[in-house]
Amino acid sequence: MMQTTYSKGVYYWLLAGCVLIFTMVVIGGITRLTQSGLSMTDWRPVTGMLPPMSDTAWQVEFSKYKQSPEFQKLNYHFELEDFKSIFWWEYIHRLLGRLIGMVFFFPFVAFAFMGQLKNGLLKRCLLILALGGAQGLLGWYMVKSGLVDKPYVSHYRLAAHLMLALLTMVVTFWTALQVRFHDYKKSLVLSNQLKAYALVGGFIGLIVLQLVYGAFVAGLKAGHVYNTFPKMGDVWIAESVTAMSPWIKNFFEGLAGVQFIHRWLGMALLVIAMVLGGYAFRTDQLRNQQKYGIYVMLAFVLVQVTLGIFTLIYNVPVSLGVIHQAMAVFVLLSAVYALFSLRSPVQVREKIVQAERVSTLKV
């Protein structure tokens, strides 16, 4: 059971965590798009907090990078200044990860000591801390895949890294909503809202699948092929979509196949979001707050699909690529909020039952 009083401190702490994770995702996108992710070839969670502070320290870092596959196969022409230009984004990314850990851990200890994290809330916050720790380990596991023999990270590990970050954000956001609307501690789905709840829940499942394929597209750099829409060049389905053998491999490791899934999953999400928006507009079974949640979700999906098309057509410029990834987070969180809003506190059901009894007595 979640706590029964609304703690503003805990609420704003959790929201601050969401903002920091969002910033981390955006900087992660910049790191990937600027090809900076493999510039730091070791992982020092404590001693690596400070950047190189002297010319000698910079030369040491650069010499480590020279031993990496990325330098030897792609960036062999780099001088020290070139290395610095990619080093800083990865350094900021890792530094922010440490900051997020401190922002979560120290207030957690303080709130727990003051007795503001009771029962289910304490367990939920412990889960968030565990997810954050796992994210750091998974991030290094991802980077290691690009330091062995290939100058790029595994797109499977990249997808796992992104999805764990988003899972941490969703758990944090949902917990923040439960703290803010503490009367939802025993929340339930009313029968007249069950259809919308199931549709939004299924919609979130498709968003997750689309996010995975977005990570596949990013990891494989599949956004740099077939930069036309809606067709792939002059055809609807390019031959290369099914060129690999076995056939199923195309949709996990083939550039054209992965892009094909990603572009049409996006269109499917748009259609479903429009159906949900139409349902919310027509029905009288939802409260205004619940309808607005669905409308906001639809608006974000419309913007995201538009951004995706332009990102593809313009061959994934860094600016559009980063905005596209950031908007994906807003799509996910808006859907999570819509789902949360469809849950009603017990008091709502009690009022509905009382109204029905009064109506029956009058008849």
CSV table of C-alpha atoms in Angstrom, one decimal:
chain,number,residue,atom,x,y,z
A,1,MET,CA,0.0,0.0,0.0
A,2,MET,CA,1.3,3.4,-0.9
A,3,GLN,CA,1.5,6.2,1.7
A,4,THR,CA,-1.7,8.0,2.5
A,5,THR,CA,-0.3,11.6,2.7
A,6,TYR,CA,1.0,13.7,-0.2
A,7,SER,CA,4.7,14.5,0.4
A,8,LYS,CA,5.7,17.4,-1.9
A,9,GLY,CA,9.4,16.7,-1.2
A,10,VAL,CA,9.2,13.1,-2.3
A,11,TYR,CA,7.0,14.1,-5.3
A,12,TYR,CA,9.5,16.8,-6.6
A,13,TRP,CA,12.4,14.5,-5.9
A,14,LEU,CA,10.9,11.8,-8.1
A,15,LEU,CA,10.1,14.4,-10.8
A,16,ALA,CA,13.6,15.7,-10.7
A,17,GLY,CA,14.8,12.2,-11.2
A,18,CYS,CA,12.6,11.9,-14.3
A,19,VAL,CA,14.0,15.2,-15.7
A,20,LEU,CA,17.6,14.0,-15.2
A,21,ILE,CA,16.9,10.6,-16.8
A,22,PHE,CA,15.3,12.4,-19.7
A,23,THR,CA,18.4,14.6,-20.0
A,24,MET,CA,20.6,11.5,-19.9
A,25,VAL,CA,18.6,9.9,-22.7
A,26,VAL,CA,19.0,13.1,-24.8
A,27,ILE,CA,22.8,13.3,-24.2
A,28,GLY,CA,23.1,9.6,-24.9
A,29,GLY,CA,21.5,10.3,-28.3
A,30,ILE,CA,23.9,13.2,-29.0
A,31,THR,CA,26.8,10.9,-27.9
A,32,ARG,CA,25.7,8.3,-30.4
A,33,LEU,CA,24.9,10.6,-33.3
A,34,THR,CA,28.3,12.4,-32.9
A,35,GLN,CA,30.1,9.0,-32.8
A,36,SER,CA,31.5,9.8,-29.3
A,37,GLY,CA,30.4,6.8,-27.4
A,38,LEU,CA,33.7,4.8,-27.8
A,39,SER,CA,36.1,7.7,-26.9
A,40,MET,CA,36.5,6.5,-23.3
A,41,THR,CA,37.9,3.0,-23.3
A,42,ASP,CA,37.8,2.2,-19.6
A,43,TRP,CA,35.3,2.5,-16.8
A,44,ARG,CA,36.2,4.1,-13.5
A,45,PRO,CA,33.0,4.8,-11.6
A,46,VAL,CA,34.8,6.7,-8.8
A,47,THR,CA,38.2,7.9,-10.0
A,48,GLY,CA,36.9,8.7,-13.5
A,49,MET,CA,34.8,11.6,-12.2
A,50,LEU,CA,37.4,14.2,-13.2
A,51,PRO,CA,38.4,14.8,-16.9
A,52,PRO,CA,42.0,15.0,-18.0
A,53,MET,CA,43.5,18.1,-16.2
A,54,SER,CA,46.8,18.4,-18.0
A,55,ASP,CA,48.5,17.9,-21.4
A,56,THR,CA,50.0,14.7,-20.1
A,57,ALA,CA,46.7,13.3,-18.9
A,58,TRP,CA,45.1,14.1,-22.3
A,59,GLN,CA,47.9,12.3,-24.1
A,60,VAL,CA,47.4,9.2,-21.8
A,61,GLU,CA,43.6,9.2,-22.7
A,62,PHE,CA,44.4,9.6,-26.4
A,63,SER,CA,46.9,6.8,-26.3
A,64,LYS,CA,44.3,4.5,-24.8
A,65,TYR,CA,41.9,5.5,-27.6
A,66,LYS,CA,44.5,4.7,-30.2
A,67,GLN,CA,44.4,1.1,-29.2
A,68,SER,CA,40.6,0.9,-29.9
A,69,PRO,CA,39.1,-0.6,-33.1
A,70,GLU,CA,37.4,2.7,-33.7
A,71,PHE,CA,40.7,4.6,-34.0
A,72,GLN,CA,42.5,1.9,-35.9
A,73,LYS,CA,39.7,1.3,-38.5
A,74,LEU,CA,37.8,4.6,-38.7
A,75,ASN,CA,39.5,7.5,-37.0
A,76,TYR,CA,43.2,6.8,-37.7
A,77,HIS,CA,43.6,10.3,-39.0
A,78,PHE,CA,42.5,11.9,-35.6
A,79,GLU,CA,44.8,14.3,-33.8
A,80,LEU,CA,44.5,15.2,-30.1
A,81,GLU,CA,42.0,18.1,-30.8
A,82,ASP,CA,39.8,15.7,-32.8
A,83,PHE,CA,39.8,13.3,-30.0
A,84,LYS,CA,38.8,16.0,-27.5
A,85,SER,CA,35.8,16.9,-29.6
A,86,ILE,CA,34.3,13.4,-29.2
A,87,PHE,CA,35.6,12.8,-25.7
A,88,TRP,CA,33.6,15.5,-24.0
A,89,TRP,CA,30.1,14.2,-25.0
A,90,GLU,CA,30.9,10.7,-23.6
A,91,TYR,CA,32.4,12.3,-20.5
A,92,ILE,CA,29.3,14.4,-19.9
A,93,HIS,CA,27.1,11.4,-20.4
A,94,ARG,CA,29.0,9.4,-17.8
A,95,LEU,CA,29.2,12.3,-15.4
A,96,LEU,CA,25.5,12.9,-15.6
A,97,GLY,CA,25.0,9.2,-14.8
A,98,ARG,CA,26.9,9.7,-11.6
A,99,LEU,CA,24.9,12.8,-10.7
A,100,ILE,CA,21.7,10.9,-11.2
A,101,GLY,CA,22.9,8.2,-8.8
A,102,MET,CA,23.7,10.8,-6.1
A,103,VAL,CA,20.4,12.7,-6.7
A,104,PHE,CA,18.5,9.4,-6.2
A,105,PHE,CA,20.6,7.9,-3.3
A,106,PHE,CA,21.1,10.8,-0.8
A,107,PRO,CA,17.6,12.1,-0.8
A,108,PHE,CA,16.4,8.5,-0.6
A,109,VAL,CA,18.4,8.0,2.6
A,110,ALA,CA,17.1,11.3,4.0
A,111,PHE,CA,13.4,10.6,3.2
A,112,ALA,CA,13.7,7.0,4.5
A,113,PHE,CA,15.2,8.3,7.8
A,114,MET,CA,12.4,10.9,8.2
A,115,GLY,CA,9.8,8.1,7.7
A,116,GLN,CA,8.4,9.5,4.4
A,117,LEU,CA,8.9,6.3,2.4
A,118,LYS,CA,6.5,3.9,3.9
A,119,ASN,CA,5.5,0.4,2.9
A,120,GLY,CA,5.1,0.1,-0.9
A,121,LEU,CA,6.8,3.5,-1.6
A,122,LEU,CA,10.0,2.4,0.1
A,123,LYS,CA,10.1,-0.8,-1.9
A,124,ARG,CA,9.4,1.1,-5.1
A,125,CYS,CA,12.2,3.5,-4.5
A,126,LEU,CA,14.6,0.7,-3.7
A,127,LEU,CA,13.6,-0.8,-7.1
A,128,ILE,CA,14.4,2.6,-8.8
A,129,LEU,CA,17.8,2.6,-7.2
A,130,ALA,CA,18.5,-1.0,-8.3
A,131,LEU,CA,17.4,-0.2,-11.9
A,132,GLY,CA,19.8,2.8,-11.8
A,133,GLY,CA,22.7,0.7,-10.7
A,134,ALA,CA,21.9,-1.9,-13.3
A,135,GLN,CA,21.8,0.8,-16.0
A,136,GLY,CA,25.4,1.8,-15.2
A,137,LEU,CA,26.6,-1.8,-15.5
A,138,LEU,CA,24.7,-2.3,-18.7
A,139,GLY,CA,26.1,0.9,-20.2
A,140,TRP,CA,29.6,-0.3,-19.7
A,141,TYR,CA,28.6,-3.8,-21.1
A,142,MET,CA,27.3,-2.0,-24.2
A,143,VAL,CA,30.5,0.1,-24.6
A,144,LYS,CA,32.7,-3.0,-24.3
A,145,SER,CA,31.1,-4.5,-27.4
A,146,GLY,CA,32.7,-1.8,-29.4
A,147,LEU,CA,36.2,-2.2,-27.9
A,148,VAL,CA,37.0,-5.7,-29.0
A,149,ASP,CA,37.3,-6.0,-32.8
A,150,LYS,CA,34.4,-3.9,-34.3
A,151,PRO,CA,34.3,-0.1,-34.2
A,152,TYR,CA,30.7,0.0,-33.1
A,153,VAL,CA,28.5,-1.2,-30.2
A,154,SER,CA,26.1,-4.1,-30.5
A,155,HIS,CA,22.7,-2.8,-31.5
A,156,TYR,CA,21.1,-5.4,-29.2
A,157,ARG,CA,23.0,-4.0,-26.2
A,158,LEU,CA,22.2,-0.4,-27.3
A,159,ALA,CA,18.5,-1.3,-27.3
A,160,ALA,CA,18.8,-2.9,-23.9
A,161,HIS,CA,20.6,0.1,-22.5
A,162,LEU,CA,17.9,2.5,-23.8
A,163,MET,CA,15.0,0.4,-22.7
A,164,LEU,CA,16.4,0.0,-19.2
A,165,ALA,CA,16.8,3.8,-18.9
A,166,LEU,CA,13.2,4.2,-20.1
A,167,LEU,CA,11.9,1.5,-17.7
A,168,THR,CA,13.6,3.4,-14.9
A,169,MET,CA,12.0,6.6,-16.0
A,170,VAL,CA,8.5,5.1,-16.3
A,171,VAL,CA,8.7,3.4,-12.8
A,172,THR,CA,9.9,6.8,-11.4
A,173,PHE,CA,7.1,8.7,-13.2
A,174,TRP,CA,4.4,6.3,-12.2
A,175,THR,CA,5.6,6.4,-8.5
A,176,ALA,CA,5.6,10.2,-8.6
A,177,LEU,CA,2.0,10.2,-9.9
A,178,GLN,CA,1.0,7.8,-7.1
A,179,VAL,CA,2.6,10.1,-4.5
A,180,ARG,CA,0.9,13.2,-6.0
A,181,PHE,CA,-2.5,11.6,-6.3
A,182,HIS,CA,-2.2,9.6,-3.1
A,183,ASP,CA,-5.9,8.6,-3.2
A,184,TYR,CA,-5.0,6.3,-6.0
A,185,LYS,CA,-3.2,4.0,-3.6
A,186,LYS,CA,-6.1,1.5,-4.0
A,187,SER,CA,-6.8,2.5,-7.6
A,188,LEU,CA,-8.9,0.4,-9.8
A,189,VAL,CA,-10.3,0.3,-13.3
A,190,LEU,CA,-14.1,0.8,-13.5
A,191,SER,CA,-15.9,-1.4,-15.9
A,192,ASN,CA,-17.0,1.5,-18.2
A,193,GLN,CA,-13.3,2.5,-18.5
A,194,LEU,CA,-11.9,-1.0,-19.1
A,195,LYS,CA,-12.0,-0.7,-22.9
A,196,ALA,CA,-10.0,2.5,-22.9
A,197,TYR,CA,-7.6,1.1,-20.3
A,198,ALA,CA,-7.0,-2.1,-22.4
A,199,LEU,CA,-6.5,-0.1,-25.6
A,200,VAL,CA,-4.0,2.3,-24.0
A,201,GLY,CA,-2.2,-0.6,-22.3
A,202,GLY,CA,-1.8,-2.4,-25.7
A,203,PHE,CA,-0.7,0.9,-27.2
A,204,ILE,CA,2.1,1.2,-24.7
A,205,GLY,CA,3.2,-2.3,-25.7
A,206,LEU,CA,3.5,-1.2,-29.3
A,207,ILE,CA,5.4,1.9,-28.2
A,208,VAL,CA,7.9,-0.2,-26.4
A,209,LEU,CA,8.4,-2.4,-29.5
A,210,GLN,CA,8.8,0.8,-31.7
A,211,LEU,CA,11.4,2.1,-29.2
A,212,VAL,CA,13.3,-1.1,-29.5
A,213,TYR,CA,13.3,-0.8,-33.3
A,214,GLY,CA,14.3,2.8,-33.0
A,215,ALA,CA,17.4,1.6,-31.1
A,216,PHE,CA,18.1,-1.0,-33.7
A,217,VAL,CA,17.9,1.7,-36.4
A,218,ALA,CA,20.3,3.8,-34.5
A,219,GLY,CA,22.7,1.1,-33.7
A,220,LEU,CA,22.8,-0.2,-37.2
A,221,LYS,CA,22.7,3.3,-38.7
A,222,ALA,CA,19.8,2.1,-40.8
A,223,GLY,CA,18.4,5.6,-41.0
A,224,HIS,CA,21.0,6.4,-43.7
A,225,VAL,CA,19.5,4.0,-46.3
A,226,TYR,CA,16.3,4.6,-48.3
A,227,ASN,CA,15.8,8.2,-47.3
A,228,THR,CA,12.5,8.6,-49.0
A,229,PHE,CA,8.9,8.3,-47.6
A,230,PRO,CA,6.5,6.6,-47.9
A,231,LYS,CA,8.2,4.5,-50.5
A,232,MET,CA,11.7,3.0,-50.2
A,233,GLY,CA,13.1,4.6,-53.3
A,234,ASP,CA,10.7,3.8,-56.1
A,235,VAL,CA,9.1,0.8,-54.4
A,236,TRP,CA,7.0,0.2,-51.3
A,237,ILE,CA,9.1,-2.8,-50.2
A,238,ALA,CA,12.8,-2.7,-51.3
A,239,GLU,CA,14.3,-6.1,-52.3
A,240,SER,CA,17.0,-5.7,-49.6
A,241,VAL,CA,14.3,-5.9,-47.0
A,242,THR,CA,14.3,-9.7,-47.4
A,243,ALA,CA,17.7,-10.2,-48.8
A,244,MET,CA,19.3,-11.9,-45.8
A,245,SER,CA,19.1,-15.6,-45.0
A,246,PRO,CA,17.4,-16.9,-42.9
A,247,TRP,CA,14.5,-14.6,-43.7
A,248,ILE,CA,13.8,-13.6,-40.1
A,249,LYS,CA,17.3,-12.2,-39.7
A,250,ASN,CA,16.4,-9.3,-41.9
A,251,PHE,CA,14.1,-7.8,-39.3
A,252,PHE,CA,16.7,-7.9,-36.5
A,253,GLU,CA,20.0,-7.3,-38.3
A,254,GLY,CA,19.3,-6.1,-41.8
A,255,LEU,CA,19.4,-2.3,-42.4
A,256,ALA,CA,16.5,-2.2,-44.8
A,257,GLY,CA,14.4,-4.8,-42.8
A,258,VAL,CA,14.9,-3.0,-39.5
A,259,GLN,CA,14.0,0.4,-41.1
A,260,PHE,CA,11.0,-1.1,-42.8
A,261,ILE,CA,9.6,-2.3,-39.4
A,262,HIS,CA,10.4,1.0,-37.7
A,263,ARG,CA,8.7,3.2,-40.4
A,264,TRP,CA,5.5,1.2,-40.6
A,265,LEU,CA,5.2,0.5,-36.8
A,266,GLY,CA,5.2,4.3,-36.6
A,267,MET,CA,2.3,4.6,-38.9
A,268,ALA,CA,0.4,1.8,-37.1
A,269,LEU,CA,0.9,3.8,-33.8
A,270,LEU,CA,-0.5,6.9,-35.5
A,271,VAL,CA,-3.6,5.1,-36.6
A,272,ILE,CA,-4.2,3.5,-33.2
A,273,ALA,CA,-3.6,6.9,-31.5
A,274,MET,CA,-6.2,8.5,-33.8
A,275,VAL,CA,-8.7,5.7,-33.0
A,276,LEU,CA,-8.1,6.2,-29.3
A,277,GLY,CA,-8.6,10.0,-29.8
A,278,GLY,CA,-11.8,9.4,-31.7
A,279,TYR,CA,-13.1,7.1,-29.0
A,280,ALA,CA,-12.3,9.6,-26.2
A,281,PHE,CA,-14.0,12.3,-28.2
A,282,ARG,CA,-17.2,10.3,-28.7
A,283,THR,CA,-17.6,8.5,-25.4
A,284,ASP,CA,-19.3,9.9,-22.3
A,285,GLN,CA,-17.8,7.1,-20.1
A,286,LEU,CA,-14.5,9.0,-19.5
A,287,ARG,CA,-13.8,12.0,-17.3
A,288,ASN,CA,-12.3,15.1,-18.8
A,289,GLN,CA,-8.9,14.4,-17.2
A,290,GLN,CA,-8.9,11.0,-18.9
A,291,LYS,CA,-9.8,12.4,-22.2
A,292,TYR,CA,-7.1,15.1,-22.1
A,293,GLY,CA,-4.6,12.4,-21.3
A,294,ILE,CA,-5.5,10.6,-24.5
A,295,TYR,CA,-5.6,13.8,-26.5
A,296,VAL,CA,-2.1,14.8,-25.4
A,297,MET,CA,-0.8,11.4,-26.3
A,298,LEU,CA,-2.3,11.7,-29.8
A,299,ALA,CA,-0.7,15.1,-30.2
A,300,PHE,CA,2.7,13.8,-29.3
A,301,VAL,CA,2.4,10.9,-31.7
A,302,LEU,CA,1.4,13.2,-34.5
A,303,VAL,CA,4.5,15.4,-33.8
A,304,GLN,CA,6.8,12.3,-33.5
A,305,VAL,CA,5.7,10.7,-36.8
A,306,THR,CA,6.3,14.0,-38.6
A,307,LEU,CA,9.7,14.3,-37.0
A,308,GLY,CA,10.5,10.7,-37.9
A,309,ILE,CA,9.7,11.4,-41.6
A,310,PHE,CA,11.8,14.5,-41.8
A,311,THR,CA,14.7,12.8,-39.9
A,312,LEU,CA,14.7,10.0,-42.5
A,313,ILE,CA,14.3,12.3,-45.5
A,314,TYR,CA,17.2,14.6,-44.4
A,315,ASN,CA,19.5,11.6,-43.7
A,316,VAL,CA,19.4,11.8,-39.9
A,317,PRO,CA,21.1,15.2,-39.1
A,318,VAL,CA,22.2,15.4,-35.4
A,319,SER,CA,19.6,18.0,-34.5
A,320,LEU,CA,16.6,16.2,-35.9
A,321,GLY,CA,17.9,12.8,-34.6
A,322,VAL,CA,18.2,14.2,-31.1
A,323,ILE,CA,14.7,15.9,-31.2
A,324,HIS,CA,13.2,12.7,-32.6
A,325,GLN,CA,14.6,10.6,-29.7
A,326,ALA,CA,13.5,13.2,-27.1
A,327,MET,CA,10.0,13.2,-28.5
A,328,ALA,CA,9.9,9.4,-28.2
A,329,VAL,CA,10.2,9.8,-24.5
A,330,PHE,CA,7.3,12.3,-24.4
A,331,VAL,CA,5.2,9.8,-26.4
A,332,LEU,CA,5.9,7.1,-23.9
A,333,LEU,CA,5.3,9.2,-20.8
A,334,SER,CA,2.1,10.7,-22.2
A,335,ALA,CA,0.8,7.2,-22.8
A,336,VAL,CA,1.8,6.2,-19.2
A,337,TYR,CA,0.0,9.2,-17.9
A,338,ALA,CA,-3.1,8.4,-20.0
A,339,LEU,CA,-3.0,4.9,-18.5
A,340,PHE,CA,-2.7,6.2,-15.0
A,341,SER,CA,-5.6,8.6,-15.4
A,342,LEU,CA,-7.8,5.7,-16.4
A,343,ARG,CA,-7.4,4.2,-12.9
A,344,SER,CA,-9.9,5.6,-10.4
A,345,PRO,CA,-9.6,5.8,-6.6
A,346,VAL,CA,-12.0,3.7,-4.6
A,347,GLN,CA,-13.9,6.9,-3.6
A,348,VAL,CA,-14.9,7.4,-7.2
A,349,ARG,CA,-16.6,4.0,-7.3
A,350,GLU,CA,-18.3,4.7,-4.0
A,351,LYS,CA,-19.8,7.9,-5.4
A,352,ILE,CA,-20.9,6.1,-8.6
A,353,VAL,CA,-22.6,3.3,-6.5
A,354,GLN,CA,-24.3,5.9,-4.3
A,355,ALA,CA,-25.6,7.8,-7.4
A,356,GLU,CA,-26.9,4.6,-8.9
A,357,ARG,CA,-28.7,3.7,-5.6
A,358,VAL,CA,-30.3,7.2,-5.5
A,359,SER,CA,-31.4,6.9,-9.2
A,360,THR,CA,-32.9,3.4,-8.5
A,361,LEU,CA,-34.8,4.7,-5.4
A,362,LYS,CA,-36.3,7.6,-7.5
A,363,VAL,CA,-37.5,5.1,-10.1
